[in-house]
PDB file of C-alpha atoms and ligand atoms in Angstrom:
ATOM      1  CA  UNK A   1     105.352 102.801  94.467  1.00  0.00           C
ATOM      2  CA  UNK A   2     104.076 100.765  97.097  1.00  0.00           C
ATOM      3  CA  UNK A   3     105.651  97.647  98.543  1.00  0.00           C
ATOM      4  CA  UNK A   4     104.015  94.296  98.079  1.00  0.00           C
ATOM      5  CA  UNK A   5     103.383  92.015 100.930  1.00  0.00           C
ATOM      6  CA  UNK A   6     102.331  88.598 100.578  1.00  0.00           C
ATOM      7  CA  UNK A   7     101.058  87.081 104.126  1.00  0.00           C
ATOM      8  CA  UNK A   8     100.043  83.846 104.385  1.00  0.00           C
ATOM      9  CA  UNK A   9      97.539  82.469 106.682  1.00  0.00           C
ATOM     10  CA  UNK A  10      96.804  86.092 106.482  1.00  0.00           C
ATOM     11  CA  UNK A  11      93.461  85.808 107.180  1.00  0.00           C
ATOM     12  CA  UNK A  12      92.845  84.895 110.682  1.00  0.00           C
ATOM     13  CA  UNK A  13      94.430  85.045 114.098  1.00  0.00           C
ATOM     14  CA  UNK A  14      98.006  86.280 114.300  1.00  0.00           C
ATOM     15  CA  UNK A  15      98.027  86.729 110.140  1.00  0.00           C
ATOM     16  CA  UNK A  16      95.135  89.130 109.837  1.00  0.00           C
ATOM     17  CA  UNK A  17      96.566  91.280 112.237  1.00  0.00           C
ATOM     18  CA  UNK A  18      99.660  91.052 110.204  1.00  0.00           C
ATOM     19  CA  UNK A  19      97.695  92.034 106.627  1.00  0.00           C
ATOM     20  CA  UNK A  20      96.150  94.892 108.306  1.00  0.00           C
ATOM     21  CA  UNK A  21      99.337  96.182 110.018  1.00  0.00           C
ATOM     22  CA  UNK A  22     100.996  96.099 106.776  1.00  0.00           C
ATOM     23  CA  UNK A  23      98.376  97.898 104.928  1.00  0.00           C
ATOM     24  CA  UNK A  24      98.174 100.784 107.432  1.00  0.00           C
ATOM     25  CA  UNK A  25     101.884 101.243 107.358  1.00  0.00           C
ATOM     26  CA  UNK A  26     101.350 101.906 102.905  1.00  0.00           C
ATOM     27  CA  UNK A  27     102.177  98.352 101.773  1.00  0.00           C
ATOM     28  CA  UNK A  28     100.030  96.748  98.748  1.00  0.00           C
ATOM     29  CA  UNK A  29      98.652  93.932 100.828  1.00  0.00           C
ATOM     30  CA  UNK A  30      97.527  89.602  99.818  1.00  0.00           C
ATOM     31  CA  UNK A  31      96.366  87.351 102.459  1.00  0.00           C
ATOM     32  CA  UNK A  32      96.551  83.820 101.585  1.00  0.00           C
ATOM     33  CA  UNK A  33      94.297  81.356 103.267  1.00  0.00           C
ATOM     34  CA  UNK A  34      93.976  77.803 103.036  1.00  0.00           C
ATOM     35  CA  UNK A  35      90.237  76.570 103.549  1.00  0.00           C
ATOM     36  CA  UNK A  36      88.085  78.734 105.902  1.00  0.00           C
ATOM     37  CA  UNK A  37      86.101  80.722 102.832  1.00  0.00           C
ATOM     38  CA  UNK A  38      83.716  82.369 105.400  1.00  0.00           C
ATOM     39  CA  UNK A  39      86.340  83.976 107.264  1.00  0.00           C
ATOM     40  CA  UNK A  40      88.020  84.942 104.414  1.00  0.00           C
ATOM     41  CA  UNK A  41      85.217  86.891 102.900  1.00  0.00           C
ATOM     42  CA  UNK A  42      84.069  88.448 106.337  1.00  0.00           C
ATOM     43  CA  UNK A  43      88.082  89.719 106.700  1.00  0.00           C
ATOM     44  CA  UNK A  44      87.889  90.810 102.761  1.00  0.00           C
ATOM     45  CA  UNK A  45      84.669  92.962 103.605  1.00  0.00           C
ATOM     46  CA  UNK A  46      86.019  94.292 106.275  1.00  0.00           C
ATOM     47  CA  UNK A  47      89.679  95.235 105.522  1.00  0.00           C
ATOM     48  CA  UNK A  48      89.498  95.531 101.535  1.00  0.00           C
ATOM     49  CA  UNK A  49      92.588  93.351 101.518  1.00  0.00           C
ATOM     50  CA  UNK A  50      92.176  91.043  98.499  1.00  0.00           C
ATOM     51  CA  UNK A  51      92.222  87.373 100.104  1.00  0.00           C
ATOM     52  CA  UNK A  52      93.462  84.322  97.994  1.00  0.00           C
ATOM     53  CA  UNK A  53      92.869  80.611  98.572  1.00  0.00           C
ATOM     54  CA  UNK A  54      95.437  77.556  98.260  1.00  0.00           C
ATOM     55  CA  UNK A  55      97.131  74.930 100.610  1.00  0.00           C
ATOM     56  CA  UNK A  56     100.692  76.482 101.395  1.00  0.00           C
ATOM     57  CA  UNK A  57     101.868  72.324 102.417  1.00  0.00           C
ATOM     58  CA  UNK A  58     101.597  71.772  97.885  1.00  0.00           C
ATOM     59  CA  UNK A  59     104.581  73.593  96.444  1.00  0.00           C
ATOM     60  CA  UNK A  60     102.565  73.744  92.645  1.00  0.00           C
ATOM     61  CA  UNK A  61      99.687  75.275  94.531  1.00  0.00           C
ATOM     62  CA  UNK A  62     101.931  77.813  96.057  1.00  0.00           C
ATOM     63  CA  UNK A  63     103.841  78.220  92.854  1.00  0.00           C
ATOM     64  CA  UNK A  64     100.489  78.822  90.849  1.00  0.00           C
ATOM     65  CA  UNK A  65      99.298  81.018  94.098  1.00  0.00           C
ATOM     66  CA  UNK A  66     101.797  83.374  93.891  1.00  0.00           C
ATOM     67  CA  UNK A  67     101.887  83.523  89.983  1.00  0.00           C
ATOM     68  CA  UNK A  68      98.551  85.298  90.640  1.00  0.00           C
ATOM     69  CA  UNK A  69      99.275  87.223  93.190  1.00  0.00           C
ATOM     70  CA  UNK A  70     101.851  88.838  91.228  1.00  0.00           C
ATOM     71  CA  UNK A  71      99.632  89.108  88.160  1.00  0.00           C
ATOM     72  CA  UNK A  72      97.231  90.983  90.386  1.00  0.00           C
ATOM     73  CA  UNK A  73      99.567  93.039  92.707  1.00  0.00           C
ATOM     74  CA  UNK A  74     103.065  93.058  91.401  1.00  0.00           C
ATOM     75  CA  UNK A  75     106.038  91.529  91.744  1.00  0.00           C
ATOM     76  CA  UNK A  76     106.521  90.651  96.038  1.00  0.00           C
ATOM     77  CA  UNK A  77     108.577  92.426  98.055  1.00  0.00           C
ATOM     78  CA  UNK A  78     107.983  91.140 101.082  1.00  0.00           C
ATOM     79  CA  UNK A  79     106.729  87.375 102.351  1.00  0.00           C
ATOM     80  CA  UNK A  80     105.559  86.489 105.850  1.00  0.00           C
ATOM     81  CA  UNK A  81     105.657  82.598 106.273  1.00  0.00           C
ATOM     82  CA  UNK A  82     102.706  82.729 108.547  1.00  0.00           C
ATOM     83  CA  UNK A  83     100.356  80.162 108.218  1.00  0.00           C
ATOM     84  CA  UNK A  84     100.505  76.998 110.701  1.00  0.00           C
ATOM     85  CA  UNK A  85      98.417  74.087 112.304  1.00  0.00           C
ATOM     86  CA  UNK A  86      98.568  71.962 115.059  1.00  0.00           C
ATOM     87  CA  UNK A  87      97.856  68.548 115.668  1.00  0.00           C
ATOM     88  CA  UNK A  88      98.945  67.683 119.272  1.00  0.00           C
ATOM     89  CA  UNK A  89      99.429  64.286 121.021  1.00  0.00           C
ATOM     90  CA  UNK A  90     101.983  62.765 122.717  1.00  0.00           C
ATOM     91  CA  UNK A  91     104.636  61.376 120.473  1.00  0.00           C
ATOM     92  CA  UNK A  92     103.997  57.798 121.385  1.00  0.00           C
ATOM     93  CA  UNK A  93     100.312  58.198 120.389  1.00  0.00           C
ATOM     94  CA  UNK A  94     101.078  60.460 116.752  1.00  0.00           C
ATOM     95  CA  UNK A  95     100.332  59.101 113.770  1.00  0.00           C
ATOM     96  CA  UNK A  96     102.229  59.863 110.712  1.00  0.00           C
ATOM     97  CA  UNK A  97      99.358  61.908 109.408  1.00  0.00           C
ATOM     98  CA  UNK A  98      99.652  63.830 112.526  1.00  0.00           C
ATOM     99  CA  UNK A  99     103.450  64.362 112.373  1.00  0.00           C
ATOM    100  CA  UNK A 100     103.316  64.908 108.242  1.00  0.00           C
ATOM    101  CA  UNK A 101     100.528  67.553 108.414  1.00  0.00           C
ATOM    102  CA  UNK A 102     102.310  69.651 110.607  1.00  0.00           C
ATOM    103  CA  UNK A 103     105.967  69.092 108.977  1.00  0.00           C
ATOM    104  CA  UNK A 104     104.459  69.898 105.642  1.00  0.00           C
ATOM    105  CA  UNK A 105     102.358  73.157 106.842  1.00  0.00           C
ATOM    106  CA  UNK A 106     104.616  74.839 109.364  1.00  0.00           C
ATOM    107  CA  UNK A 107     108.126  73.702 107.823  1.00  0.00           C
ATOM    108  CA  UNK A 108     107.339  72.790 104.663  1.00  0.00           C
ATOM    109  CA  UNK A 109     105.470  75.523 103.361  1.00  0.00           C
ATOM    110  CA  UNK A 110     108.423  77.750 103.878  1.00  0.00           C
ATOM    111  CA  UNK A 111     110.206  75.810 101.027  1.00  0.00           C
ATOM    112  CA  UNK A 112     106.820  76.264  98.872  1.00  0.00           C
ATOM    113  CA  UNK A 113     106.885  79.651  99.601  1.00  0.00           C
ATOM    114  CA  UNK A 114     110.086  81.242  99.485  1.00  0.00           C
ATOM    115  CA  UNK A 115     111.119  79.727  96.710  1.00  0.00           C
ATOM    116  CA  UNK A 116     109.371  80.484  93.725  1.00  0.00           C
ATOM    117  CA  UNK A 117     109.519  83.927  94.934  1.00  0.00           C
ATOM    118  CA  UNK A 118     113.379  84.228  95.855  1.00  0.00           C
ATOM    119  CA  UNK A 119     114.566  84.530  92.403  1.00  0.00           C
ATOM    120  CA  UNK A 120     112.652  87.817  91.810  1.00  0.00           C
ATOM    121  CA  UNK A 121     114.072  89.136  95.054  1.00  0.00           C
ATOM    122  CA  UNK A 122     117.556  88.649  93.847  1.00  0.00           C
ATOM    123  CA  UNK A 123     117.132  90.127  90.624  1.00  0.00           C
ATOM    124  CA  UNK A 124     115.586  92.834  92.244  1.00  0.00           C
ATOM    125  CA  UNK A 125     117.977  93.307  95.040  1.00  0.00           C
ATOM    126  CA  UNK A 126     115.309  93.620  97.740  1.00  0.00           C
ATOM    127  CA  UNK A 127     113.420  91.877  99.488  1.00  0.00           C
ATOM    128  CA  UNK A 128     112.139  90.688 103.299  1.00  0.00           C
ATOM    129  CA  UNK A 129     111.128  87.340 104.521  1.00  0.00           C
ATOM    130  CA  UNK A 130     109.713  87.179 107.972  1.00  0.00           C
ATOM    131  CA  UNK A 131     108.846  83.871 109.459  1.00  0.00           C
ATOM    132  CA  UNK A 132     106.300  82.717 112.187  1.00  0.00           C
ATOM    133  CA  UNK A 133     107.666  80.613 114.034  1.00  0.00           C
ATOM    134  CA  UNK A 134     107.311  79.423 118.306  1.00  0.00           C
ATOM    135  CA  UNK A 135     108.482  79.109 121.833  1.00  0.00           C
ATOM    136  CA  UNK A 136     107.753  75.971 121.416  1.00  0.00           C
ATOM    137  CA  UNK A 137     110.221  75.507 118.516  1.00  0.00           C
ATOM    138  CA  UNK A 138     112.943  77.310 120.746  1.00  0.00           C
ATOM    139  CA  UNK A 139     111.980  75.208 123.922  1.00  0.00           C
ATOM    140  CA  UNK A 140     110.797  71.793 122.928  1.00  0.00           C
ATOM    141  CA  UNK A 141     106.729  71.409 124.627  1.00  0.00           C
ATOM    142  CA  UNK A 142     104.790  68.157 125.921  1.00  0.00           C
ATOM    143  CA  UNK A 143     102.270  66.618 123.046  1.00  0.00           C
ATOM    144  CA  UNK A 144     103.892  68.980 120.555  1.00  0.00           C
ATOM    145  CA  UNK A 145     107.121  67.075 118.757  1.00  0.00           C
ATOM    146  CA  UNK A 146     105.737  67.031 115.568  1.00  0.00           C
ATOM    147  CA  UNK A 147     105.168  71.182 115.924  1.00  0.00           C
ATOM    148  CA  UNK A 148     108.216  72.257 118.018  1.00  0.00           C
ATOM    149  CA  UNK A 149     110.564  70.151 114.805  1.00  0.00           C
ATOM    150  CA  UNK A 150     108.412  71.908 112.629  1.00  0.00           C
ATOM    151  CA  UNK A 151     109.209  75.443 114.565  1.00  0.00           C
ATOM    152  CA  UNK A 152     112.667  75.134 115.136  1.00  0.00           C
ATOM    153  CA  UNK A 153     113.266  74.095 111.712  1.00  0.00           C
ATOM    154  CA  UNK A 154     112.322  77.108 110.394  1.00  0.00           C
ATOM    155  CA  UNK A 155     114.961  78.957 112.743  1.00  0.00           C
ATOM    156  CA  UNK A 156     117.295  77.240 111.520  1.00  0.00           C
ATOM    157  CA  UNK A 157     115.693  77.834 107.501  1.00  0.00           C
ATOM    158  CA  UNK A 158     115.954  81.637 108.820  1.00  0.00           C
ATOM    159  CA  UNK A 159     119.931  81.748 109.619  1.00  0.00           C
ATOM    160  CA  UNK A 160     121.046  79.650 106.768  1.00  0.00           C
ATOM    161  CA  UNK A 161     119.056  81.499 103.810  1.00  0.00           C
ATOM    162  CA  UNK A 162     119.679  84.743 105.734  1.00  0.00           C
ATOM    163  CA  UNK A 163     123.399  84.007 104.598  1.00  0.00           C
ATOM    164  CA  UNK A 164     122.953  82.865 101.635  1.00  0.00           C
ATOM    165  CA  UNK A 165     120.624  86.280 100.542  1.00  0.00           C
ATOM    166  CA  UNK A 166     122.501  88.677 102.831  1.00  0.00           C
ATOM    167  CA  UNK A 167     124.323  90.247 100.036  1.00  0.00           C
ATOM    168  CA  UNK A 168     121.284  90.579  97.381  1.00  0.00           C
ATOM    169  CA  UNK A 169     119.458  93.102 100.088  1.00  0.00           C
ATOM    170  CA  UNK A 170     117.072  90.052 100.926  1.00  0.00           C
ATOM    171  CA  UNK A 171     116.778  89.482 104.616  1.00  0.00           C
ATOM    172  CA  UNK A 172     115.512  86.657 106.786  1.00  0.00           C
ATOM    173  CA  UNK A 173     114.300  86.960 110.334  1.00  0.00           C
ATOM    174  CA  UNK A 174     112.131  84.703 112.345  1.00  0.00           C
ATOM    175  CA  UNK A 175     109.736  85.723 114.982  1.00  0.00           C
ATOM    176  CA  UNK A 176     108.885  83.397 118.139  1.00  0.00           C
ATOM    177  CA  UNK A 177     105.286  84.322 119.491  1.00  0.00           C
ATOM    178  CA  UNK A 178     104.592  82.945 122.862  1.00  0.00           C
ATOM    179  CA  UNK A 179     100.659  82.879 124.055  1.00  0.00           C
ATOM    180  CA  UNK A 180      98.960  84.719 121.860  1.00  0.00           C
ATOM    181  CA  UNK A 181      95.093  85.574 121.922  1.00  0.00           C
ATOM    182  CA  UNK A 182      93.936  83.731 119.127  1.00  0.00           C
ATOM    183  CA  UNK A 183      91.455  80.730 118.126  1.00  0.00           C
ATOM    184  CA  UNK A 184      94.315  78.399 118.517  1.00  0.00           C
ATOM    185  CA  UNK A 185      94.477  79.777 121.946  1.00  0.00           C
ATOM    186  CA  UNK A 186      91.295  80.653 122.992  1.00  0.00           C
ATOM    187  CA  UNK A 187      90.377  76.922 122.038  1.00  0.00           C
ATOM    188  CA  UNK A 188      92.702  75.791 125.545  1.00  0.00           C
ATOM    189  CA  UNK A 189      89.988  75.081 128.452  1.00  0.00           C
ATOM    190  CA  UNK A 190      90.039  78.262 131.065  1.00  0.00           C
ATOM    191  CA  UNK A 191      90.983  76.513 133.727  1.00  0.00           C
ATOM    192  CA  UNK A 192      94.630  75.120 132.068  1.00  0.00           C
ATOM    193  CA  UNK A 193      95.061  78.857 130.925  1.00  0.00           C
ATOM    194  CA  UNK A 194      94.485  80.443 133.951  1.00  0.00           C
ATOM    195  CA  UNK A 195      96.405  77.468 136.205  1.00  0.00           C
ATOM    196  CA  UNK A 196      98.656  76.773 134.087  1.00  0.00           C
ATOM    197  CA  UNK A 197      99.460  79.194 131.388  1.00  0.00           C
ATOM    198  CA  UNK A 198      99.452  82.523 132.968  1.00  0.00           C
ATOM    199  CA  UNK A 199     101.302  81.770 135.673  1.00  0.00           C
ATOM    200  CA  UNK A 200     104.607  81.118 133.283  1.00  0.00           C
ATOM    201  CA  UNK A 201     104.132  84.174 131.561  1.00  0.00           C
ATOM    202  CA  UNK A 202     106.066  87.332 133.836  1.00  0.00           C
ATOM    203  CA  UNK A 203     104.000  89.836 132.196  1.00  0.00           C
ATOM    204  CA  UNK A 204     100.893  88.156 133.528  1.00  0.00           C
ATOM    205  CA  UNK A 205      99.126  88.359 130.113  1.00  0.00           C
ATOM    206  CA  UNK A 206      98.840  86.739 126.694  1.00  0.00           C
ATOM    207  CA  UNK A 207     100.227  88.528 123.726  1.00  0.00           C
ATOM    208  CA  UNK A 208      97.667  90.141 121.583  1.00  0.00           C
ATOM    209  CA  UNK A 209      98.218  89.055 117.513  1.00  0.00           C
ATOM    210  CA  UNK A 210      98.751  93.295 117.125  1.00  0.00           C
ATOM    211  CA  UNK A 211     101.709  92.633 119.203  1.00  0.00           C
ATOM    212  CA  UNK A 212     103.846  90.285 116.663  1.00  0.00           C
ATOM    213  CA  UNK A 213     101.982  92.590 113.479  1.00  0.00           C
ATOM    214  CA  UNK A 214     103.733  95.382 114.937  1.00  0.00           C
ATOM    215  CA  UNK A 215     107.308  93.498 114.995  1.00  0.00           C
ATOM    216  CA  UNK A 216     106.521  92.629 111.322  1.00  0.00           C
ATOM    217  CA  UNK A 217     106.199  95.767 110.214  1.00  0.00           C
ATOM    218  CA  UNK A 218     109.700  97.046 112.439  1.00  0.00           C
ATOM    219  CA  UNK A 219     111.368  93.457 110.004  1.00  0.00           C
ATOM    220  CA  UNK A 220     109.697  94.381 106.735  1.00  0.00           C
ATOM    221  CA  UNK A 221     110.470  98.411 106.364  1.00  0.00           C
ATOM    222  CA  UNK A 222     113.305  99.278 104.113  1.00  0.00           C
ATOM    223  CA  UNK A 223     115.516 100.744 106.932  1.00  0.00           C
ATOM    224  CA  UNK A 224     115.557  97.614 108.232  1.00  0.00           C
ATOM    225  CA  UNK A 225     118.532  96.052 106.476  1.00  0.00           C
ATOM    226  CA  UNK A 226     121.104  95.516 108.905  1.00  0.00           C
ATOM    227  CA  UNK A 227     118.361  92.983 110.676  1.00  0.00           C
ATOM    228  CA  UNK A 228     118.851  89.640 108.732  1.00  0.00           C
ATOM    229  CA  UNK A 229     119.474  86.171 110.660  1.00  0.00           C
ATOM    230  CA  UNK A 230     117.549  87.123 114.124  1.00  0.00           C
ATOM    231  CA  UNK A 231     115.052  85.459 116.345  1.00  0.00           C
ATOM    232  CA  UNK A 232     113.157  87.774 118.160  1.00  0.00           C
ATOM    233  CA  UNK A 233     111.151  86.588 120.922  1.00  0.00           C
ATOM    234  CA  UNK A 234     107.073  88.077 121.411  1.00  0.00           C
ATOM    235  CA  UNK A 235     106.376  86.185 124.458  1.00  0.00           C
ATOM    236  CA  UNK A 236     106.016  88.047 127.939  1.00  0.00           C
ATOM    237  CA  UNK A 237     109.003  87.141 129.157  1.00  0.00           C
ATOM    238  CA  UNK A 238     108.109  83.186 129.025  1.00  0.00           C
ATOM    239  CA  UNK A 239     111.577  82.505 127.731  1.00  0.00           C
ATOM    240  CA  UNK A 240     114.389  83.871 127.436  1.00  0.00           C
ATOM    241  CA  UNK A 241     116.351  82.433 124.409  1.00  0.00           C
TER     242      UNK A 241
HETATM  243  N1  NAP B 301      98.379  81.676 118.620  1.00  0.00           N
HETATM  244  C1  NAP B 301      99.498  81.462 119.273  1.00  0.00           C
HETATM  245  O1  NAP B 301      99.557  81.554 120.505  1.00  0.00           O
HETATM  246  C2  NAP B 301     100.761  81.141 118.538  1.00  0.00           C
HETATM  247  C3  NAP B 301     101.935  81.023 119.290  1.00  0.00           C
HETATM  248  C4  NAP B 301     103.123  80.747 118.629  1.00  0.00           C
HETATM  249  C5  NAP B 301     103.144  80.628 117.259  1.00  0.00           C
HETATM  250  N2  NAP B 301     101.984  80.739 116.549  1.00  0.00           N
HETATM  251  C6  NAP B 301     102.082  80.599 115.100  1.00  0.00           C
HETATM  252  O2  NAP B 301     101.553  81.768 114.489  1.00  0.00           O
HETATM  253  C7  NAP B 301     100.958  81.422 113.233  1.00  0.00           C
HETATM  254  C8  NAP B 301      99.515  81.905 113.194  1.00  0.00           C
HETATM  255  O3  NAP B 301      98.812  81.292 114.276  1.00  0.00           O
HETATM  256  P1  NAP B 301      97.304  81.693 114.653  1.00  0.00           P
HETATM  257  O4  NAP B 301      97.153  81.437 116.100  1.00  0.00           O
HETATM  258  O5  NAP B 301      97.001  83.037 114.112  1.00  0.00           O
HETATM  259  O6  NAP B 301      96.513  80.559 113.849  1.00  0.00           O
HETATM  260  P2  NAP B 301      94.978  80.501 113.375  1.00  0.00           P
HETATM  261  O7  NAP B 301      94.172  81.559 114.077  1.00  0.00           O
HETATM  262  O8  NAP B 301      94.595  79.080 113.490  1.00  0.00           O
HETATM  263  O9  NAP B 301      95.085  80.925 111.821  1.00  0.00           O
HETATM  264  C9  NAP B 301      95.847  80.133 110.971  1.00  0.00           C
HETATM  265  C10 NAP B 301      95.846  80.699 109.575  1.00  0.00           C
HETATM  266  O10 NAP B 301      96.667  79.841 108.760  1.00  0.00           O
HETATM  267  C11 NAP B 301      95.901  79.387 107.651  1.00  0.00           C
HETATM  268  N3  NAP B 301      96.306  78.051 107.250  1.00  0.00           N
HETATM  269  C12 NAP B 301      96.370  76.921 107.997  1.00  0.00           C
HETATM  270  N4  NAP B 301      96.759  75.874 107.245  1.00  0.00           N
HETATM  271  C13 NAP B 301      96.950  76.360 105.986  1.00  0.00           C
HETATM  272  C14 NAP B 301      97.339  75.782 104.745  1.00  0.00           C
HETATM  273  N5  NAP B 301      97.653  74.480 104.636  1.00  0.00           N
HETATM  274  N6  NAP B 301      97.407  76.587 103.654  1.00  0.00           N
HETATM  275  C15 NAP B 301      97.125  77.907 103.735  1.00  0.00           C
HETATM  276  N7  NAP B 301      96.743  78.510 104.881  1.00  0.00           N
HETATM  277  C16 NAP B 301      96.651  77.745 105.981  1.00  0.00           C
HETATM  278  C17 NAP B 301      94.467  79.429 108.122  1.00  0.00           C
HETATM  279  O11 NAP B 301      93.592  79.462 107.015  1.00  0.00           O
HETATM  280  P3  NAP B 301      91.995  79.138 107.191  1.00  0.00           P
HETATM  281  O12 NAP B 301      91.421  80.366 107.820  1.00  0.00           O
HETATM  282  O13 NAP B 301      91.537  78.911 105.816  1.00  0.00           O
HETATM  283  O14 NAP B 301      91.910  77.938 108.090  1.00  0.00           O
HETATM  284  C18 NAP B 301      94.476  80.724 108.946  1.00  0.00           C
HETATM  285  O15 NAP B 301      94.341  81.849 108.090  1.00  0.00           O
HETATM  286  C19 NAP B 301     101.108  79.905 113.091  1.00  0.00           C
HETATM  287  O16 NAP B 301     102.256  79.606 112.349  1.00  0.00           O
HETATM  288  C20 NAP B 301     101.271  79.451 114.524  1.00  0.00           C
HETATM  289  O17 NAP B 301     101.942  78.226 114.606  1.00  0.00           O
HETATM  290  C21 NAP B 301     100.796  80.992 117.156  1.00  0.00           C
END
């Protein structure tokens, strides 16, 4: 029987990339999104990958969310806490709308989501959760406090329910993307990418969202076991944790 994956954010950027990978590698696939209905129907259409709707920063929605999901689909195997905002300003300047937002979506939601669905896993003896978090969790980066706490909080959400699951065949592992080519990115003006950005990165590139899918699939796969508690890095070379 196949696998169910559960990705949220799944379907744009970095997360689509991850619902598609999944699918091609056999897994029974749900990407959550949170308000963008348009791209969720255009990514439906195009991958067949049923798309559900809900804010992951409410822990009833997620609770009722995933209640469905696994009405639909089956009980979930495998979570990816994808789904993430910015809202960037200098610290002195952020409001705490600003700082809440992003607490709630990028740290938050990975209380909303793992936990309604980490009971299952234990009784079931299996199961893989695979954060998203940043370099700019691991690194700390100008205008971004409220997102690099966010970020490195889920590292440290990683290790500690990595031990906590390690013997009920659940692991944890976190993945740091660096620049990767998506809205979020493509929304910086040329000129600071090219001046600024590029020049930081040694493989003289961004990362392409395909690039962290792929390292999602390597976390989620059933030989994977041994792998619980780790932070692996997608970012060029940019830093070296
Ligand atoms: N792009 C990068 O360079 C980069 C680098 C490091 C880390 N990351 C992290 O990678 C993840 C994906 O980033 P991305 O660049 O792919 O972002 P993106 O293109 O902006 O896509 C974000 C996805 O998250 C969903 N989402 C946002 N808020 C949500 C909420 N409250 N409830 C449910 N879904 C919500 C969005 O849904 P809608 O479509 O409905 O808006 C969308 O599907 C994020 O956690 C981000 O912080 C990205």
């Amino acid at each position: 029987m196949a696998r169910v994956a559960l990705v949220t954010g799944g379907t744009r950027g970095i997360g689509a990339a991850i619902s598609k990978a999944l699918k091609a590698a056999g897994y029974k696939v749900a990407a959550n999104y949170g308000g963008n209905d348009a791209a969720a129907e255009k990514f439906k259409g195009e991958t067949g990958i049923p798309v559900y709707k809900w804010d992951v920063s409410s822990f009833e929605a997620c609770s009722e969310g995933i209640k469905k999901v696994e009405a639909e689909l089956g009980p979930i195997d495998v979570l990816i806490n994808n789904a993430g905002i910015t809202r960037d300003t200098a610290f002195h300047k952020m409001s705490l709308e600003q700082w809440s937002a992003v607490i709630n979506t990028n740290l938050g939601s990975l209380f909303n989501m793992t936990r309604p669905i980490i009971e299952g896993m234990r009784a079931r003896k299996f199961g893989r959760i695979i954060n998203i978090s940043s370099i700019n969790g691991q690194k700390g980066q100008f205008g971004q406090v409220n997102y690099s706490a966010a970020k490195a909080g889920d590292i440290g959400f990683t290790k500690a329910l990595a031990l906590e699951t390690a013997k009920a065949g659940i692991t944890v592992n976190v993945i740091c993307p660096g620049y990767i080519n998506t809205e979020m990115v493509q929304a910086v003006p040329k000129d600071v990418l090219e001046k600024s950005i590029l020049p930081l990165i040694p493989v003289g590139r961004l990362g392409e969202p395909e690039e962290i899918a792929r390292t999602v699939v390597f976390l989620a796969a059933d030989e994977a076991g041994a792998i619980t508690g780790s932070t692996l890095s997608v970012n060029g070379g940019q830093y070296m944790a």
